[in-house]
Amino acid sequence: MKELPLIEPRTIGKQEFEDPQSVIAAVQDIYSGSVRFLCRHLEDALAGRQPAGRYRAYYPEISITTTRHSRVDSRLAYGFVVAPGTYATTLTRPRLFGRYLHQQVSLLLRNHGAPITVGVSGKPIPVHFAVGSYLSLEDASDFGDGPAAMDRSPGFSDKPEHDDDSFPLRDYFDVPDLATISDEIINCTADVSGLDVKPLAPFSAQRVDYSLARLSHYTSTDPVHFQNHVLFTNYQFYVDEFVRFSREAVGKDSGYSALVLPGNRIVTDPGDARTFDGSIPQPQMPAYHLKRANASGISLVNIGVGPSNAKTATDHIAVLRPRAWLMLGHCAGLRSSQNIGDYVLAHAYVREDHVLDADLPVWVPVPALAEVQIALESAVEEVTELPGFEFKRVMRTGTVATIDNRNWELRHVSGPVQRLSQSRAIALDMESATVAANGFRFRVPYGTLLCVSDKPLHGELKLPGMATAFYQRQVNQHLKIGIRAMEIIREMPLERLHSRKLRSFDETAFL
């Protein structure tokens, strides 16, 4: 069969800029032009007009070239390249990442005094990602695994007007290519020593787009609503309390402007009783967003039970480059001296979740981060109103074990109990070490504050009546502690929060 001609949008040559606003504007021009080109031709094809060739548009790219080592403020953990050379990255969704890009580009310009070059990369934009939130493709069987649960845009049709329902999309447009999407840069496994152009950012544009699409699918909210401070929980009770708290906070002097529910339902009226949009399928990991100016609010994601969900959620939220994420959930207390309702502040982790073994070997330590630990301790003391040493009555600091076997206690004689004792663990759950380890892996500050809900090794199991009383008494306080900790973290300078302990030897300049 004759090869189709390649049809591309007109592009301008590379340009150099010395201010971040011009860099971002140029990136936006390239990106929006590429997206409009692909969507226009996709609309024509879906309407039944025969494509004239293979349509291809490209991600924008920025680069910087330095010729000498720069003397950089030694307190900084990011914002500079480690050696002379050329560094580049592809970019996507510049409006969504505007503040992040402005910060990273500003630091590069300040630390190196070299211009930033903006141009068109050689990396095609998959049409699924170009369409993004403007078109839902899941109804067309031959479109592959397109973004689900997204808003429709007038002018686009779900199905092509062809006799054959199987429209050969990949014959005329680029589709996601998993062979080009990887975490080698962020995992520190990429060999960049011999490259003429080295990576400038931890994620490529297509890796970011992949995660943005997955986030929309799993959480039923558009990534634009995610805030910079993310709470994870493993119980619906925390969601109910978060929605109640958010309704009371919106519209008052709190600074919070809106609550976004799954399905992108925006609540600005404190009297609005909605908790979930019943017209959409229940998402696997529903997300709720208490919005504040400059994305400085708080998002809560109910990841449910298990390390697989914890990894999935953090794998994708990481591309948004949040300031911090915390795990708030229930755990099994492992010490006889603990009481139901006590808090556990993790300062170390035993990782028996296994889901990250290929990305972050178990021999890699996952350290506690002082800034996050102090914020959590301060929040516990403030919310419980137990001063100084007194709040130690309700909180223990120690090692948390995360395991992938929900019924681990049934094998307590020959199973993990001996290892838990040797590790000095004081609590066990199924998510915390995964969330923390992925925070370490993705350079996102992390922390864990759990609440003891049962003590299976000591005969105190979760029984229906006891559980109800526990939830009523403790969930409200626990969530308030998490929210207060995030408010404390919000006031910290970013360069203090993102410390060098999260950075490897040869890091990308971008955070």
XYZ file of C-alpha atoms in Angstrom:
511
model
C 0.000 0.000 0.000
C 1.271 3.466 -0.854
C 2.691 5.354 2.096
C 0.580 8.309 3.158
C 2.101 11.784 2.860
C 3.081 13.396 6.162
C 1.117 16.574 6.892
C 2.458 18.874 9.607
C 1.530 22.357 10.846
C 3.660 25.319 9.894
C 6.232 26.115 12.538
C 8.682 28.890 13.251
C 12.351 28.355 13.994
C 13.981 28.232 17.377
C 13.954 31.409 19.436
C 16.041 32.543 22.402
C 14.589 34.347 25.410
C 15.979 35.824 28.595
C 12.799 36.193 30.637
C 10.443 33.438 31.845
C 7.222 35.021 30.616
C 8.454 35.080 27.027
C 9.601 31.471 27.316
C 6.191 30.318 28.545
C 4.337 32.378 25.913
C 6.428 30.857 23.122
C 5.857 27.349 24.491
C 2.125 28.022 24.638
C 2.056 29.237 21.025
C 3.706 26.049 19.788
C 1.593 23.757 21.951
C -1.775 25.348 21.205
C -0.984 25.445 17.487
C -0.139 21.738 17.495
C -3.270 20.812 19.433
C -5.552 22.885 17.215
C -4.012 21.293 14.116
C -4.574 17.747 15.370
C -8.070 18.354 16.727
C -9.223 20.088 13.554
C -8.137 17.201 11.360
C -9.467 14.616 13.815
C -12.860 16.335 13.751
C -12.844 16.198 9.953
C -11.963 12.504 9.987
C -14.642 11.681 12.569
C -17.191 13.548 10.454
C -16.458 11.206 7.571
C -14.079 13.286 5.459
C -11.270 11.173 4.033
C -7.885 12.119 5.535
C -5.430 13.494 2.978
C -2.430 11.950 4.711
C -0.886 11.220 8.077
C -1.274 14.180 10.422
C 1.517 14.878 12.859
C 2.276 17.731 15.248
C 4.999 17.994 17.856
C 5.524 18.932 21.474
C 7.357 22.183 22.215
C 10.865 21.886 23.610
C 13.027 24.179 25.702
C 16.785 23.922 26.122
C 19.708 25.693 27.716
C 23.411 25.505 26.860
C 26.085 26.385 29.390
C 29.816 26.566 28.732
C 31.158 26.709 32.267
C 30.389 25.585 35.780
C 28.286 28.107 37.663
C 28.660 29.068 41.299
C 25.202 28.326 42.643
C 23.820 28.983 46.115
C 24.764 25.783 47.951
C 21.456 25.829 49.829
C 19.543 25.170 46.600
C 18.608 21.596 45.686
C 17.320 22.390 42.197
C 17.218 25.124 39.562
C 20.633 24.562 37.992
C 22.450 22.088 35.741
C 25.325 20.133 37.239
C 27.907 20.608 34.473
C 28.513 22.489 31.216
C 26.547 21.180 28.250
C 23.155 21.295 26.562
C 20.010 20.265 28.440
C 16.496 19.989 27.021
C 12.997 18.766 27.759
C 9.683 18.505 25.946
C 6.700 20.241 27.543
C 2.929 19.858 27.570
C -0.092 21.737 28.943
C 1.814 24.998 29.597
C -1.289 26.679 31.035
C -1.708 23.925 33.606
C 1.983 24.067 34.543
C 2.397 27.838 34.207
C 3.501 28.604 37.774
C 5.805 25.594 37.884
C 7.436 26.497 34.564
C 7.851 30.129 35.589
C 9.644 29.097 38.767
C 11.950 26.556 37.117
C 12.841 28.766 34.144
C 13.445 31.775 36.414
C 15.963 29.802 38.455
C 17.774 28.588 35.332
C 18.086 32.108 33.978
C 19.235 33.479 37.306
C 21.751 30.733 38.060
C 23.344 30.458 34.619
C 22.792 33.763 32.822
C 22.295 31.902 29.535
C 19.211 32.298 27.326
C 16.502 29.662 27.083
C 15.884 28.309 23.578
C 12.298 27.447 22.607
C 11.427 25.414 19.538
C 9.543 22.454 18.129
C 10.781 19.061 19.289
C 10.939 15.884 17.238
C 8.463 14.139 19.582
C 4.959 13.736 18.112
C 1.908 14.516 20.240
C -0.410 11.464 20.378
C -3.849 12.565 19.246
C -5.423 11.138 22.420
C -3.374 13.527 24.523
C -3.902 16.459 22.182
C -7.629 16.092 22.498
C -7.221 15.810 26.274
C -10.274 16.973 28.165
C -12.105 18.090 24.987
C -13.119 14.719 23.661
C -14.123 11.400 25.125
C -12.853 8.529 22.977
C -13.766 5.505 25.045
C -16.863 4.695 22.951
C -14.871 3.951 19.791
C -13.490 0.449 20.090
C -10.467 0.915 17.855
C -9.224 4.072 19.578
C -7.375 2.069 22.198
C -7.363 3.042 25.858
C -8.205 6.718 25.504
C -8.885 9.189 28.312
C -12.126 8.312 30.063
C -14.706 10.332 32.001
C -13.774 13.607 30.290
C -15.932 16.498 29.196
C -17.193 16.600 25.628
C -16.675 19.645 23.481
C -19.263 20.881 20.957
C -18.184 20.100 17.409
C -16.736 16.661 18.162
C -18.562 13.410 17.611
C -18.147 10.204 19.571
C -18.233 7.947 16.503
C -17.066 8.385 12.937
C -19.670 8.627 10.217
C -18.214 5.647 8.336
C -19.944 2.429 7.348
C -17.206 0.607 9.221
C -17.342 1.449 12.923
C -13.655 0.614 13.234
C -11.963 3.844 12.171
C -8.204 3.182 11.674
C -7.045 6.097 13.831
C -3.448 4.956 14.056
C -3.169 5.005 10.248
C -3.651 8.763 10.185
C -2.562 10.046 13.602
C 0.106 9.280 16.183
C -1.207 7.319 19.161
C 0.429 6.814 22.599
C 3.613 4.785 22.304
C 4.466 3.130 25.610
C 7.912 2.256 24.255
C 8.810 5.954 24.530
C 7.287 6.474 27.994
C 9.428 5.467 30.953
C 10.618 6.537 34.402
C 14.302 5.985 33.724
C 15.198 9.610 34.463
C 13.330 9.822 37.752
C 14.516 6.309 38.734
C 18.166 7.281 38.181
C 18.606 4.341 35.796
C 19.024 6.301 32.551
C 22.573 6.390 31.169
C 22.929 10.001 30.025
C 26.707 10.206 30.172
C 27.187 9.877 26.418
C 24.258 12.019 25.319
C 24.877 15.253 23.444
C 21.679 16.655 24.963
C 20.899 15.706 28.545
C 17.501 15.805 30.280
C 16.408 19.072 31.835
C 13.284 17.761 33.611
C 12.376 14.494 35.362
C 9.458 13.690 33.024
C 9.017 13.935 29.265
C 5.891 15.581 27.881
C 4.350 12.287 26.795
C 4.959 10.755 30.257
C 3.175 13.751 31.788
C 0.261 13.500 29.355
C -0.069 9.789 30.056
C -0.448 10.476 33.777
C -2.848 13.379 33.269
C -5.139 11.088 31.295
C -4.904 8.377 33.934
C -5.688 10.873 36.701
C -8.878 11.911 34.978
C -9.841 8.262 34.615
C -9.079 7.085 38.156
C -10.219 10.148 40.132
C -13.002 11.546 37.909
C -11.640 15.055 38.277
C -9.643 17.079 35.802
C -5.972 17.546 36.781
C -6.485 21.312 36.680
C -8.327 21.017 39.999
C -5.519 19.261 41.891
C -3.938 21.362 44.616
C -0.304 21.462 45.708
C -0.961 19.704 49.023
C -2.313 16.159 48.700
C -3.780 13.972 51.424
C -4.217 10.241 50.851
C -6.597 8.119 52.870
C -7.801 4.535 52.858
C -11.301 5.024 54.257
C -14.490 6.712 53.058
C -15.040 8.174 56.537
C -12.226 10.653 55.892
C -13.844 11.695 52.621
C -17.149 12.432 54.350
C -15.389 14.517 56.977
C -13.286 16.337 54.376
C -16.404 17.278 52.401
C -18.094 18.531 55.581
C -15.029 20.540 56.594
C -14.655 21.967 53.083
C -18.279 23.106 52.924
C -17.831 25.017 56.167
C -14.535 26.550 54.995
C -15.661 27.701 51.532
C -16.776 31.307 51.329
C -15.442 32.316 54.733
C -12.177 34.008 55.728
C -10.289 30.736 55.302
C -8.994 31.642 51.842
C -10.568 28.513 50.339
C -12.722 29.347 47.336
C -14.430 26.124 46.211
C -14.797 22.396 46.701
C -14.535 20.220 43.582
C -16.278 16.837 43.692
C -15.735 13.837 41.391
C -17.267 14.603 38.033
C -15.776 18.121 38.209
C -18.756 19.388 40.204
C -17.740 22.737 41.703
C -19.333 23.690 45.027
C -19.055 27.322 46.165
C -22.188 27.493 48.325
C -21.684 26.184 51.888
C -25.317 25.044 51.840
C -24.803 22.787 48.820
C -25.412 19.251 50.111
C -23.907 17.352 47.170
C -21.194 14.812 47.930
C -20.963 12.914 44.656
C -22.249 13.259 41.112
C -24.416 10.166 40.695
C -24.551 10.615 36.920
C -20.961 9.337 36.539
C -19.590 5.885 37.379
C -18.016 5.578 40.816
C -14.289 6.185 40.207
C -11.691 3.809 41.539
C -9.909 6.512 43.543
C -12.218 9.527 43.888
C -10.540 12.883 44.505
C -11.885 15.971 46.264
C -10.254 19.374 46.011
C -10.514 22.257 48.465
C -9.283 25.023 46.203
C -7.264 28.084 47.108
C -5.450 30.746 45.083
C -2.369 29.544 43.179
C -3.348 25.901 43.788
C -2.307 26.305 47.424
C -5.326 24.397 48.707
C -5.670 20.725 49.641
C -6.679 17.678 47.598
C -7.868 14.465 49.227
C -7.707 11.155 47.350
C -9.360 8.012 48.676
C -6.938 5.385 47.408
C -8.764 2.562 49.171
C -6.963 -0.446 50.562
C -3.726 -1.868 49.213
C -0.285 -0.903 47.913
C -1.240 -1.237 44.234
C -3.700 1.654 44.443
C -1.218 3.676 46.487
C 1.396 3.268 43.777
C -1.037 4.012 40.956
C -2.236 7.261 42.522
C 1.217 8.556 43.393
C 2.709 7.491 40.044
C 0.354 9.889 38.295
C -0.047 12.718 40.804
C 3.748 13.061 40.876
C 3.811 14.694 37.426
C 1.863 17.637 38.880
C 4.890 18.323 41.128
C 2.942 18.877 44.374
C 4.644 20.576 47.315
C 3.943 17.618 49.616
C 1.734 14.603 50.177
C 0.700 12.896 53.407
C -0.894 9.572 54.251
C -3.762 9.691 56.756
C -5.337 6.354 57.472
C -5.900 3.507 59.888
C -3.357 0.969 61.038
C -2.936 -2.029 63.285
C -1.147 -1.171 66.519
C 1.593 -3.704 67.254
C 2.439 -2.776 70.859
C 0.474 -3.667 73.987
C 1.029 -0.138 75.316
C -0.928 1.421 72.432
C -4.607 2.246 72.675
C -7.303 2.306 70.008
C -7.332 5.869 68.668
C -3.643 6.598 69.323
C -1.657 8.253 66.544
C 1.469 6.903 64.895
C 3.953 9.279 63.257
C 6.151 7.224 60.942
C 9.864 7.963 61.083
C 10.894 4.796 59.209
C 9.282 2.141 57.039
C 9.447 -1.603 56.549
C 8.580 -2.185 52.908
C 6.864 -5.501 52.258
C 4.434 -4.064 49.717
C 6.531 -5.323 46.746
C 4.891 -3.043 44.161
C 7.919 -0.726 43.976
C 10.672 -3.330 44.087
C 11.510 -2.852 40.395
C 11.590 0.951 40.642
C 13.074 1.540 44.100
C 14.975 -1.443 45.513
C 14.130 -2.357 49.107
C 17.710 -1.640 50.183
C 17.162 2.061 49.477
C 16.332 3.808 52.767
C 13.292 6.066 52.845
C 14.212 8.716 55.436
C 11.851 10.812 57.497
C 11.840 14.453 56.360
C 12.409 16.841 59.260
C 10.238 19.631 57.861
C 7.242 17.336 57.395
C 7.738 15.606 60.749
C 7.804 18.952 62.571
C 4.644 20.072 60.766
C 2.813 16.893 61.752
C 3.968 17.016 65.364
C 2.969 20.673 65.629
C -0.447 19.912 64.153
C -1.071 17.029 66.583
C -0.151 19.199 69.554
C -2.296 22.096 68.319
C -5.426 20.127 67.424
C -5.399 17.793 70.457
C -4.594 20.768 72.744
C -2.162 18.590 74.658
C 0.914 20.735 75.343
C 4.537 19.684 75.341
C 5.221 16.211 76.652
C 1.536 15.539 77.325
C 0.682 14.916 73.677
C 3.017 11.911 73.764
C 0.142 10.163 75.539
C -1.746 9.962 72.243
C 1.086 9.763 69.703
C 3.972 7.388 69.179
C 6.833 7.932 66.759
C 8.334 4.826 65.215
C 8.604 2.403 62.325
C 5.550 1.617 60.210
C 5.416 -1.632 58.246
C 3.468 -1.878 55.009
C 2.455 -5.321 53.782
C 0.524 -6.659 50.791
C -1.340 -9.399 52.690
C -4.496 -8.081 54.349
C -4.830 -11.190 56.527
C -1.234 -11.252 57.698
C -2.189 -11.988 61.319
C -3.524 -15.421 60.368
C 0.104 -16.479 59.857
C 1.494 -14.686 62.881
C 3.473 -17.669 64.223
C 5.429 -18.453 61.050
C 4.752 -15.316 59.035
C 5.733 -11.671 59.291
C 5.368 -11.151 63.059
C 8.948 -12.150 63.822
C 10.237 -9.731 61.193
C 7.991 -6.984 62.548
C 9.415 -7.522 66.021
C 12.987 -7.462 64.729
C 12.280 -4.225 62.880
C 10.868 -2.574 66.057
C 7.757 -1.637 64.050
C 4.925 -0.125 66.076
C 2.198 -0.165 63.411
C 1.219 -1.946 60.204
C -0.876 -0.940 57.213
C -1.058 -1.566 53.458
C -0.315 1.844 51.934
C 1.978 4.138 53.941
C 5.389 2.808 52.928
C 4.292 2.815 49.281
C 3.179 6.445 49.458
C 6.383 7.458 51.250
C 8.676 5.438 48.977
C 7.092 6.914 45.865
C 7.451 10.364 47.417
C 11.162 9.683 47.858
C 11.395 8.271 44.340
C 9.587 11.204 42.737
C 11.207 13.910 44.932
C 7.881 14.876 46.517
C 8.079 15.604 50.280
C 6.072 12.970 52.147
C 4.884 11.996 55.596
C 2.605 9.564 57.428
C 0.276 9.985 60.392
C -1.851 6.930 61.141
C -4.508 6.168 63.712
C -4.629 2.827 65.535
C -7.943 1.168 64.723
C -7.251 -2.335 66.026
C -4.613 -4.466 67.753
C -4.936 -7.944 66.240
C -1.850 -9.312 68.016
C -3.477 -8.476 71.348
C -6.999 -9.677 70.692
C -8.501 -6.267 69.914
C -10.056 -6.796 66.509
C -12.210 -4.411 64.480
C -15.758 -5.295 65.482
C -18.755 -3.417 64.033
C -19.825 -1.605 67.205
C -16.317 -0.714 68.284
C -15.435 0.514 64.808
C -18.439 2.844 64.658
C -17.601 4.462 67.983
C -13.970 4.807 66.999
C -14.780 6.462 63.678
C -17.179 8.940 65.249
C -14.664 9.927 67.888
C -11.409 9.993 65.978
C -11.795 10.662 62.236
C -12.769 14.297 62.686
C -9.696 15.057 64.798
C -7.340 13.048 62.602
C -8.420 14.858 59.453
C -8.103 18.248 61.148
C -4.536 17.354 62.085
C -3.735 16.479 58.464
C -5.261 19.701 57.162
C -3.460 21.784 59.785
C -0.155 20.078 58.949
C -0.634 20.991 55.293
C -1.346 24.594 56.238
C 1.925 24.675 58.182
C 3.764 23.170 55.199
C 2.145 25.744 52.905
C 3.891 28.530 54.812
C 7.345 26.966 54.373
C 9.588 28.328 51.597
C 9.695 25.815 48.760
C 13.506 25.710 48.717
C 13.468 24.685 52.375
C 10.831 22.007 51.913
C 12.473 20.423 48.842
C 15.780 19.628 50.450
C 18.883 17.943 49.043
C 18.085 14.690 50.831
C 15.611 13.944 48.025
C 18.132 14.583 45.245
C 20.618 12.143 43.694
C 24.117 12.824 42.352
C 23.217 14.066 38.857
C 19.759 15.563 39.119
C 17.748 17.359 36.482
C 17.571 21.128 36.924
C 13.791 21.051 37.089
C 12.284 20.019 40.386
